Amino acid sequence: DSGVTQTPKHLITATGQRVTLRCSPRSGDLSVYWYQQSLDQGLQFLIQYYNGEERAKGNILERFSAQQFPDLHSELNLSSLELGDSALYFCASNSGRGSYEQYFGPGTRLTVT
Amino acid sequence: GQNIDQPTEMTATEGAIVQINCTYQTSGFNGLFWYQQHAGEAPTFLSYNVLDGLEEKGRFSSFLSRSKGYSYLLLKELQMKDSASYLCAVRSPGSSNTGKLIFGQGTTLQVKP
Protein backbone atom coordinates (compact mmCIF):
# COMPACT_ATOMS: atom_id res chain seq x y z
CA ASP A 1 0.00 0.00 0.00
CA SER A 2 1.59 3.25 -1.22
CA GLY A 3 -0.56 5.51 0.96
CA VAL A 4 -2.12 7.17 -2.10
CA THR A 5 -5.86 6.64 -2.41
CA GLN A 6 -8.04 6.98 -5.48
CA THR A 7 -11.79 6.82 -5.90
CA PRO A 8 -13.73 5.35 -7.51
CA LYS A 9 -11.94 2.11 -8.35
CA HIS A 10 -14.12 1.47 -11.39
CA LEU A 11 -16.29 3.80 -13.43
CA ILE A 12 -18.53 2.94 -16.36
CA THR A 13 -20.17 5.77 -18.26
CA ALA A 14 -21.49 6.70 -21.68
CA THR A 15 -19.98 8.80 -24.43
CA GLY A 16 -20.55 12.52 -24.00
CA GLN A 17 -20.72 12.33 -20.22
CA ARG A 18 -18.52 14.00 -17.62
CA VAL A 19 -16.77 12.27 -14.70
CA THR A 20 -14.57 13.30 -11.78
CA LEU A 21 -11.74 11.16 -10.46
CA ARG A 22 -10.43 11.83 -6.98
CA CYS A 23 -6.97 11.36 -5.48
CA SER A 24 -5.66 11.79 -1.95
CA PRO A 25 -1.85 11.94 -1.75
CA ARG A 26 0.30 10.38 0.95
CA SER A 27 0.32 12.28 4.19
CA GLY A 28 2.76 15.19 3.90
CA ASP A 29 3.15 15.01 0.12
CA LEU A 30 2.63 18.30 -1.71
CA SER A 31 2.92 17.11 -5.32
CA VAL A 32 0.24 15.19 -7.18
CA TYR A 33 0.69 13.75 -10.67
CA TRP A 34 -1.96 12.32 -13.00
CA TYR A 35 -1.21 9.64 -15.58
CA GLN A 36 -3.32 7.85 -18.17
CA GLN A 37 -2.57 4.26 -19.15
CA SER A 38 -4.24 2.75 -22.17
CA LEU A 39 -3.32 -0.47 -23.95
CA ASP A 40 -1.92 1.22 -27.04
CA GLN A 41 -0.34 4.31 -25.46
CA GLY A 42 1.34 3.04 -22.32
CA LEU A 43 1.63 5.29 -19.27
CA GLN A 44 1.25 8.94 -20.28
CA PHE A 45 1.86 11.94 -18.02
CA LEU A 46 -1.10 14.31 -17.93
CA ILE A 47 -0.50 17.02 -15.34
CA GLN A 48 1.26 17.83 -12.06
CA TYR A 49 0.18 20.05 -9.17
CA TYR A 50 2.38 21.26 -6.35
CA ASN A 51 0.79 22.76 -3.25
CA GLY A 52 -2.29 23.84 -5.16
CA GLU A 53 -0.57 25.22 -8.25
CA GLU A 54 -0.10 23.66 -11.66
CA ARG A 55 3.59 22.78 -12.15
CA ALA A 56 3.87 20.74 -15.33
CA LYS A 57 1.62 19.75 -18.16
CA GLY A 58 1.81 16.79 -20.52
CA ASN A 59 -0.41 15.78 -23.40
CA ILE A 60 -3.60 16.55 -21.56
CA LEU A 61 -6.65 17.10 -23.76
CA GLU A 62 -8.62 20.35 -23.50
CA ARG A 63 -11.63 18.26 -22.44
CA PHE A 64 -9.68 17.26 -19.33
CA SER A 65 -8.94 19.51 -16.39
CA ALA A 66 -7.57 19.08 -12.90
CA GLN A 67 -7.16 20.96 -9.68
CA GLN A 68 -5.56 20.52 -6.27
CA PHE A 69 -7.46 21.72 -3.24
CA PRO A 70 -6.15 23.36 -0.02
CA ASP A 71 -6.26 19.99 1.76
CA LEU A 72 -3.98 18.74 -1.09
CA HIS A 73 -6.39 16.22 -2.56
CA SER A 74 -6.76 16.46 -6.32
CA GLU A 75 -9.52 15.88 -8.83
CA LEU A 76 -9.27 15.08 -12.51
CA ASN A 77 -12.32 16.10 -14.53
CA LEU A 78 -12.98 14.41 -17.86
CA SER A 79 -15.77 15.81 -20.03
CA SER A 80 -17.39 15.04 -23.40
CA LEU A 81 -16.10 11.51 -22.97
CA GLU A 82 -15.15 9.45 -26.01
CA LEU A 83 -14.61 5.72 -26.38
CA GLY A 84 -10.87 6.37 -26.63
CA ASP A 85 -10.81 7.83 -23.13
CA SER A 86 -11.30 4.35 -21.70
CA ALA A 87 -8.15 3.71 -19.70
CA LEU A 88 -6.61 3.33 -16.27
CA TYR A 89 -6.03 6.69 -14.62
CA PHE A 90 -3.31 6.78 -11.98
CA CYS A 91 -2.51 9.42 -9.47
CA ALA A 92 0.96 9.58 -7.91
CA SER A 93 2.42 11.76 -5.19
CA ASN A 94 5.70 12.79 -3.58
CA SER A 95 6.93 15.57 -1.37
CA GLY A 96 7.92 17.60 -4.42
CA ARG A 97 10.88 19.07 -2.56
CA GLY A 98 13.73 17.51 -4.49
CA SER A 99 12.39 14.00 -3.96
CA TYR A 100 12.34 11.72 -6.93
CA GLU A 101 10.30 8.60 -6.22
CA GLN A 102 6.64 8.91 -7.11
CA TYR A 103 4.19 6.75 -5.19
CA PHE A 104 1.29 5.53 -7.29
CA GLY A 105 -2.28 5.01 -6.20
CA PRO A 106 -4.29 1.92 -7.19
CA GLY A 107 -5.85 3.68 -10.17
CA THR A 108 -9.36 4.28 -11.48
CA ARG A 109 -10.45 2.11 -14.39
CA LEU A 110 -12.69 4.18 -16.66
CA THR A 111 -14.82 2.44 -19.27
CA VAL A 112 -16.70 4.60 -21.76
CA THR A 113 -19.46 2.78 -23.64
CA GLY B 1 11.37 14.81 -29.19
CA GLN B 2 10.95 12.18 -26.54
CA ASN B 3 11.61 8.54 -27.29
CA ILE B 4 12.13 5.66 -24.89
CA ASP B 5 12.60 2.16 -26.28
CA GLN B 6 12.30 -1.16 -24.51
CA PRO B 7 11.72 -4.69 -25.80
CA THR B 8 8.03 -5.53 -25.76
CA GLU B 9 8.30 -9.01 -24.28
CA MET B 10 10.89 -11.26 -22.68
CA THR B 11 10.79 -14.78 -21.30
CA ALA B 12 13.15 -16.27 -18.74
CA THR B 13 13.41 -19.30 -16.50
CA GLU B 14 12.92 -19.37 -12.75
CA GLY B 15 16.26 -19.00 -10.96
CA ALA B 16 17.96 -17.42 -13.97
CA ILE B 17 19.20 -13.87 -14.62
CA VAL B 18 17.53 -11.50 -17.08
CA GLN B 19 18.58 -8.10 -18.37
CA ILE B 20 15.98 -5.63 -19.66
CA ASN B 21 17.41 -2.84 -21.79
CA CYS B 22 16.16 0.70 -22.24
CA THR B 23 17.42 3.35 -24.62
CA TYR B 24 16.26 6.92 -24.51
CA GLN B 25 16.39 10.12 -26.53
CA THR B 26 14.81 12.94 -24.59
CA SER B 27 15.03 16.72 -24.57
CA GLY B 28 16.75 16.92 -21.21
CA PHE B 29 17.51 14.37 -18.54
CA ASN B 30 17.17 14.44 -14.79
CA GLY B 31 17.27 10.79 -13.82
CA LEU B 32 16.05 7.41 -14.98
CA PHE B 33 13.60 5.20 -13.13
CA TRP B 34 12.54 1.58 -13.27
CA TYR B 35 9.08 0.61 -12.10
CA GLN B 36 7.45 -2.81 -11.83
CA GLN B 37 3.78 -3.17 -12.69
CA HIS B 38 1.66 -6.28 -12.29
CA ALA B 39 -1.36 -6.44 -14.58
CA GLY B 40 -4.12 -4.08 -13.47
CA GLU B 41 -2.11 -2.79 -10.52
CA ALA B 42 -0.19 0.38 -9.72
CA PRO B 43 3.45 0.75 -10.77
CA THR B 44 5.86 0.28 -7.86
CA PHE B 45 9.29 1.90 -7.68
CA LEU B 46 12.34 -0.31 -8.22
CA SER B 47 15.33 1.95 -8.83
CA TYR B 48 16.61 5.41 -9.70
CA ASN B 49 19.84 6.34 -11.50
CA VAL B 50 21.00 9.88 -12.10
CA LEU B 51 24.76 9.28 -12.34
CA ASP B 52 26.54 6.76 -14.56
CA GLY B 53 27.12 3.36 -13.08
CA LEU B 54 25.46 0.47 -11.36
CA GLU B 55 22.99 0.67 -8.47
CA GLU B 56 22.34 -2.59 -6.65
CA LYS B 57 19.35 -3.33 -4.45
CA GLY B 58 18.93 -6.95 -3.47
CA ARG B 59 18.10 -9.13 -6.47
CA PHE B 60 17.63 -6.05 -8.67
CA SER B 61 20.36 -3.85 -10.16
CA SER B 62 20.12 -0.93 -12.57
CA PHE B 63 22.80 0.56 -14.78
CA LEU B 64 22.98 3.93 -16.51
CA SER B 65 25.18 5.39 -19.23
CA ARG B 66 24.15 8.97 -19.91
CA SER B 67 26.53 9.40 -22.84
CA LYS B 68 24.94 6.42 -24.60
CA GLY B 69 21.36 7.15 -23.53
CA TYR B 70 21.19 3.60 -22.19
CA SER B 71 20.06 1.81 -19.10
CA TYR B 72 19.38 -1.76 -18.09
CA LEU B 73 17.59 -3.50 -15.26
CA LEU B 74 19.13 -6.76 -14.10
CA LEU B 75 17.01 -9.27 -12.23
CA LYS B 76 18.80 -12.15 -10.53
CA GLU B 77 17.49 -15.41 -9.07
CA LEU B 78 14.22 -14.98 -10.90
CA GLN B 79 11.05 -15.95 -9.10
CA MET B 80 7.60 -16.62 -10.55
CA LYS B 81 6.31 -13.46 -8.84
CA ASP B 82 8.72 -11.42 -11.00
CA SER B 83 6.40 -11.99 -13.95
CA ALA B 84 5.24 -8.43 -14.58
CA SER B 85 5.71 -5.42 -16.81
CA TYR B 86 8.89 -3.39 -16.26
CA LEU B 87 8.67 0.30 -17.11
CA CYS B 88 11.63 2.52 -17.90
CA ALA B 89 10.97 6.24 -17.29
CA VAL B 90 13.03 9.39 -17.72
CA ARG B 91 12.50 12.42 -15.51
CA SER B 92 12.45 15.71 -17.35
CA PRO B 93 14.64 18.52 -15.99
CA GLY B 94 13.11 21.36 -14.11
CA SER B 95 12.89 22.83 -10.66
CA SER B 96 13.15 20.59 -7.65
CA ASN B 97 9.37 20.43 -7.41
CA THR B 98 8.75 19.48 -11.04
CA GLY B 99 8.94 15.75 -11.60
CA LYS B 100 7.32 14.86 -14.91
CA LEU B 101 8.11 11.26 -15.89
CA ILE B 102 8.18 10.06 -19.50
CA PHE B 103 7.55 6.32 -19.67
CA GLY B 104 8.53 3.71 -22.21
CA GLN B 105 5.92 1.21 -23.37
CA GLY B 106 7.14 -1.35 -20.86
CA THR B 107 8.63 -4.83 -21.14
CA THR B 108 6.40 -7.75 -20.21
CA LEU B 109 8.52 -10.40 -18.53
CA GLN B 110 7.25 -13.94 -18.26
CA VAL B 111 9.07 -16.23 -15.84
CA LYS B 112 8.62 -19.92 -16.57
CA PRO B 113 9.25 -22.82 -14.18
XYZ file of C-alpha atoms in Angstrom:
226
model
C 0.000 0.000 0.000
C 1.587 3.248 -1.222
C -0.562 5.511 0.963
C -2.117 7.171 -2.103
C -5.861 6.637 -2.413
C -8.035 6.976 -5.484
C -11.791 6.817 -5.904
C -13.725 5.347 -7.511
C -11.944 2.106 -8.352
C -14.121 1.471 -11.394
C -16.293 3.803 -13.429
C -18.530 2.941 -16.364
C -20.172 5.765 -18.255
C -21.489 6.700 -21.681
C -19.977 8.800 -24.428
C -20.548 12.521 -24.001
C -20.725 12.326 -20.223
C -18.517 13.996 -17.616
C -16.773 12.275 -14.696
C -14.573 13.298 -11.782
C -11.744 11.157 -10.457
C -10.429 11.832 -6.981
C -6.967 11.364 -5.483
C -5.663 11.788 -1.946
C -1.852 11.938 -1.754
C 0.305 10.375 0.953
C 0.318 12.278 4.193
C 2.760 15.188 3.903
C 3.148 15.007 0.118
C 2.630 18.301 -1.709
C 2.916 17.110 -5.316
C 0.237 15.192 -7.182
C 0.693 13.745 -10.672
C -1.956 12.325 -12.998
C -1.211 9.638 -15.583
C -3.321 7.851 -18.174
C -2.566 4.257 -19.145
C -4.242 2.745 -22.168
C -3.316 -0.471 -23.949
C -1.915 1.221 -27.038
C -0.340 4.305 -25.456
C 1.340 3.039 -22.321
C 1.627 5.289 -19.274
C 1.251 8.944 -20.276
C 1.857 11.936 -18.022
C -1.096 14.314 -17.932
C -0.497 17.022 -15.343
C 1.259 17.831 -12.060
C 0.176 20.046 -9.173
C 2.378 21.264 -6.346
C 0.788 22.758 -3.249
C -2.290 23.843 -5.157
C -0.571 25.220 -8.250
C -0.099 23.665 -11.659
C 3.586 22.781 -12.153
C 3.873 20.742 -15.333
C 1.621 19.754 -18.164
C 1.808 16.794 -20.519
C -0.407 15.783 -23.405
C -3.605 16.555 -21.558
C -6.653 17.102 -23.759
C -8.618 20.350 -23.497
C -11.634 18.259 -22.444
C -9.678 17.257 -19.325
C -8.936 19.513 -16.386
C -7.572 19.085 -12.899
C -7.161 20.964 -9.678
C -5.555 20.517 -6.274
C -7.458 21.723 -3.236
C -6.149 23.365 -0.023
C -6.259 19.986 1.760
C -3.978 18.738 -1.088
C -6.387 16.220 -2.557
C -6.759 16.457 -6.316
C -9.523 15.884 -8.829
C -9.267 15.078 -12.512
C -12.316 16.096 -14.528
C -12.979 14.407 -17.859
C -15.766 15.809 -20.035
C -17.388 15.035 -23.398
C -16.103 11.514 -22.973
C -15.155 9.451 -26.011
C -14.606 5.720 -26.380
C -10.869 6.368 -26.630
C -10.807 7.834 -23.133
C -11.302 4.350 -21.696
C -8.150 3.710 -19.700
C -6.608 3.328 -16.270
C -6.032 6.691 -14.619
C -3.306 6.778 -11.977
C -2.507 9.418 -9.468
C 0.957 9.583 -7.907
C 2.423 11.764 -5.185
C 5.701 12.789 -3.582
C 6.926 15.567 -1.370
C 7.924 17.597 -4.422
C 10.877 19.070 -2.563
C 13.730 17.513 -4.487
C 12.389 13.999 -3.958
C 12.338 11.717 -6.931
C 10.302 8.597 -6.217
C 6.642 8.909 -7.115
C 4.186 6.750 -5.185
C 1.291 5.533 -7.294
C -2.285 5.012 -6.201
C -4.289 1.919 -7.195
C -5.852 3.680 -10.171
C -9.359 4.280 -11.484
C -10.453 2.111 -14.393
C -12.686 4.181 -16.663
C -14.818 2.437 -19.269
C -16.695 4.604 -21.764
C -19.465 2.782 -23.641
C 11.367 14.807 -29.191
C 10.954 12.177 -26.537
C 11.614 8.541 -27.294
C 12.127 5.664 -24.894
C 12.597 2.161 -26.283
C 12.302 -1.162 -24.507
C 11.716 -4.688 -25.801
C 8.034 -5.526 -25.758
C 8.300 -9.011 -24.281
C 10.894 -11.262 -22.684
C 10.788 -14.782 -21.304
C 13.151 -16.266 -18.740
C 13.409 -19.300 -16.500
C 12.918 -19.367 -12.751
C 16.260 -19.005 -10.962
C 17.964 -17.416 -13.972
C 19.199 -13.869 -14.623
C 17.531 -11.502 -17.079
C 18.583 -8.096 -18.373
C 15.978 -5.628 -19.657
C 17.415 -2.838 -21.787
C 16.157 0.697 -22.238
C 17.422 3.351 -24.620
C 16.259 6.922 -24.515
C 16.394 10.116 -26.532
C 14.813 12.941 -24.594
C 15.034 16.720 -24.567
C 16.750 16.924 -21.213
C 17.512 14.368 -18.543
C 17.173 14.440 -14.786
C 17.272 10.793 -13.815
C 16.049 7.410 -14.981
C 13.602 5.199 -13.127
C 12.540 1.581 -13.271
C 9.083 0.608 -12.102
C 7.454 -2.809 -11.832
C 3.783 -3.173 -12.694
C 1.655 -6.282 -12.294
C -1.359 -6.445 -14.583
C -4.120 -4.078 -13.475
C -2.113 -2.793 -10.520
C -0.189 0.379 -9.725
C 3.448 0.748 -10.770
C 5.860 0.278 -7.863
C 9.287 1.897 -7.682
C 12.340 -0.312 -8.223
C 15.327 1.948 -8.834
C 16.611 5.409 -9.698
C 19.836 6.342 -11.499
C 21.000 9.882 -12.101
C 24.761 9.281 -12.341
C 26.544 6.759 -14.559
C 27.123 3.360 -13.079
C 25.456 0.474 -11.358
C 22.991 0.674 -8.467
C 22.341 -2.592 -6.645
C 19.351 -3.329 -4.455
C 18.926 -6.955 -3.472
C 18.097 -9.126 -6.473
C 17.632 -6.050 -8.669
C 20.363 -3.851 -10.161
C 20.117 -0.929 -12.567
C 22.802 0.559 -14.780
C 22.981 3.929 -16.506
C 25.179 5.393 -19.230
C 24.145 8.972 -19.906
C 26.529 9.404 -22.845
C 24.943 6.421 -24.597
C 21.360 7.154 -23.530
C 21.194 3.604 -22.193
C 20.062 1.809 -19.096
C 19.381 -1.757 -18.093
C 17.588 -3.500 -15.262
C 19.135 -6.758 -14.103
C 17.005 -9.265 -12.229
C 18.802 -12.152 -10.530
C 17.492 -15.413 -9.074
C 14.223 -14.983 -10.899
C 11.047 -15.949 -9.095
C 7.602 -16.619 -10.546
C 6.311 -13.459 -8.843
C 8.722 -11.417 -10.999
C 6.397 -11.991 -13.954
C 5.235 -8.431 -14.583
C 5.708 -5.419 -16.810
C 8.893 -3.387 -16.256
C 8.670 0.295 -17.110
C 11.628 2.520 -17.898
C 10.974 6.236 -17.292
C 13.025 9.393 -17.724
C 12.496 12.417 -15.515
C 12.451 15.715 -17.348
C 14.638 18.518 -15.987
C 13.113 21.361 -14.113
C 12.895 22.832 -10.663
C 13.149 20.589 -7.651
C 9.372 20.428 -7.411
C 8.749 19.479 -11.044
C 8.941 15.746 -11.600
C 7.316 14.859 -14.906
C 8.113 11.263 -15.893
C 8.175 10.057 -19.501
C 7.555 6.320 -19.670
C 8.534 3.708 -22.209
C 5.920 1.212 -23.366
C 7.143 -1.350 -20.858
C 8.631 -4.832 -21.139
C 6.396 -7.746 -20.211
C 8.516 -10.400 -18.534
C 7.246 -13.941 -18.257
C 9.066 -16.226 -15.844
C 8.619 -19.919 -16.570
C 9.254 -22.821 -14.180
